[in-house]
């Protein structure tokens, strides 16, 4: 996503006080339990976090305090928005939307004037206590109100996406996956590579995961079923837990204490429905997780060949040394 020495893509995290911005970041990128976020203090200053789990996922998250007027000169708009790739605005679905929407509209107007290429992602957050109908209605209301304001200001060209999120389920990880995918210039090629893999091996669904954060860097072009994403994300937790007990070698825990599957991890889980989950380690912090039928798994040679071709193409795409290259260097 970024090469050494190049400026990393920047994601701005904004919203009203107590909307849940810092909680989202802590849960997604710092493995904090959702219940622990109840004890977080309000953010009183700009917090910059460098996300560099692997060679494929490298960007910065700037967490802005809720009391700061993000449309004013206080945030140095030219610097802040000029180098920004995505802006995530968090709205508390359980609170009054009026003030948050007004501030969001002002922020979009300022940011879009400076950098028309910014993508705005609105997280309608804390919807865990809502019914499905209430969630849909809440998002529709917020979306309609914002679109009316943008139309009145002639800002219809601004790209705004909406996501229903909660830190108590996988929705916030899925939403941040969509944000991160926008930062990857190679994403269309990645999607095409996964389409080829899925078609060649008769795989039902394939995800390329950053295993530390459990956001998916890419998936094939078929629609994402939330249940499929959840079961694949849960598989990563299982593999990491087992690796920590049986497969983790010295030095495979990073500076923040996070663990990833042991090098060359390969795991298959068969479900009672006849569906199989397959996890293949790409490098230490990226894994390919596939959903396929049990009958497809019998064609092991075909799967191994296409998996190898996919990994080679992936390493070439990101100009990352392959595991074979690393092993050869280590042996010399």
PDB file of C-alpha atoms in Angstrom, residues 13-21 65-71 87-109 120-125 141-143 145-147 149-150 160 162:
ATOM      1  CA  UNK A  13     -11.515   9.461  12.425  1.00  0.00           C
ATOM      2  CA  UNK A  14     -13.971  12.201  13.410  1.00  0.00           C
ATOM      3  CA  UNK A  15     -17.305  12.703  15.134  1.00  0.00           C
ATOM      4  CA  UNK A  16     -18.968  14.095  18.247  1.00  0.00           C
ATOM      5  CA  UNK A  17     -17.755  13.416  21.790  1.00  0.00           C
ATOM      6  CA  UNK A  18     -18.584   9.940  23.126  1.00  0.00           C
ATOM      7  CA  UNK A  19     -19.699   8.781  19.678  1.00  0.00           C
ATOM      8  CA  UNK A  20     -17.328   5.803  19.944  1.00  0.00           C
ATOM      9  CA  UNK A  21     -14.382   6.830  17.736  1.00  0.00           C
ATOM     10  CA  UNK A  65     -11.158  14.804  19.737  1.00  0.00           C
ATOM     11  CA  UNK A  66     -14.913  15.326  19.563  1.00  0.00           C
ATOM     12  CA  UNK A  67     -14.877  18.902  20.852  1.00  0.00           C
ATOM     13  CA  UNK A  68     -12.712  20.193  17.974  1.00  0.00           C
ATOM     14  CA  UNK A  69     -14.480  21.949  15.101  1.00  0.00           C
ATOM     15  CA  UNK A  70     -13.151  19.853  12.226  1.00  0.00           C
ATOM     16  CA  UNK A  71     -14.272  22.455   9.670  1.00  0.00           C
ATOM     17  CA  UNK A  87     -12.553  10.288   6.324  1.00  0.00           C
ATOM     18  CA  UNK A  88     -14.601   8.210   8.766  1.00  0.00           C
ATOM     19  CA  UNK A  89     -17.331  10.118  10.601  1.00  0.00           C
ATOM     20  CA  UNK A  90     -18.895   8.328  13.572  1.00  0.00           C
ATOM     21  CA  UNK A  91     -22.498   9.122  14.539  1.00  0.00           C
ATOM     22  CA  UNK A  92     -24.023   7.776  17.749  1.00  0.00           C
ATOM     23  CA  UNK A  93     -27.269   6.162  16.562  1.00  0.00           C
ATOM     24  CA  UNK A  94     -28.664   6.311  20.100  1.00  0.00           C
ATOM     25  CA  UNK A  95     -28.167  10.083  20.406  1.00  0.00           C
ATOM     26  CA  UNK A  96     -29.654  13.120  18.696  1.00  0.00           C
ATOM     27  CA  UNK A  97     -28.332  13.319  15.122  1.00  0.00           C
ATOM     28  CA  UNK A  98     -28.859  17.018  14.431  1.00  0.00           C
ATOM     29  CA  UNK A  99     -25.573  18.424  15.765  1.00  0.00           C
ATOM     30  CA  UNK A 100     -23.483  15.569  14.392  1.00  0.00           C
ATOM     31  CA  UNK A 101     -25.010  15.885  10.915  1.00  0.00           C
ATOM     32  CA  UNK A 102     -24.519  19.651  10.889  1.00  0.00           C
ATOM     33  CA  UNK A 103     -20.844  19.246  11.781  1.00  0.00           C
ATOM     34  CA  UNK A 104     -20.447  16.458   9.235  1.00  0.00           C
ATOM     35  CA  UNK A 105     -21.921  18.650   6.506  1.00  0.00           C
ATOM     36  CA  UNK A 106     -19.523  21.483   7.348  1.00  0.00           C
ATOM     37  CA  UNK A 107     -16.579  19.088   7.431  1.00  0.00           C
ATOM     38  CA  UNK A 108     -17.477  17.573   4.049  1.00  0.00           C
ATOM     39  CA  UNK A 109     -17.806  21.054   2.534  1.00  0.00           C
ATOM     40  CA  UNK A 120     -16.350   9.894   3.263  1.00  0.00           C
ATOM     41  CA  UNK A 121     -17.528   6.895   5.290  1.00  0.00           C
ATOM     42  CA  UNK A 122     -20.294   7.477   7.834  1.00  0.00           C
ATOM     43  CA  UNK A 123     -20.430   4.906  10.634  1.00  0.00           C
ATOM     44  CA  UNK A 124     -23.935   4.846  12.123  1.00  0.00           C
ATOM     45  CA  UNK A 125     -22.616   3.443  15.374  1.00  0.00           C
ATOM     46  CA  UNK A 141     -33.103   8.919   8.109  1.00  0.00           C
ATOM     47  CA  UNK A 142     -29.449   9.964   8.505  1.00  0.00           C
ATOM     48  CA  UNK A 143     -28.685   9.307   4.848  1.00  0.00           C
ATOM     49  CA  UNK A 145     -30.972  14.272   5.860  1.00  0.00           C
ATOM     50  CA  UNK A 146     -27.313  14.440   4.837  1.00  0.00           C
ATOM     51  CA  UNK A 147     -28.035  14.056   1.137  1.00  0.00           C
ATOM     52  CA  UNK A 149     -27.967  19.145   2.967  1.00  0.00           C
ATOM     53  CA  UNK A 150     -25.304  18.211   0.414  1.00  0.00           C
ATOM     54  CA  UNK A 160     -20.324   9.274   0.888  1.00  0.00           C
ATOM     55  CA  UNK A 162     -22.897   4.567   5.051  1.00  0.00           C
TER      56      UNK A 162
END
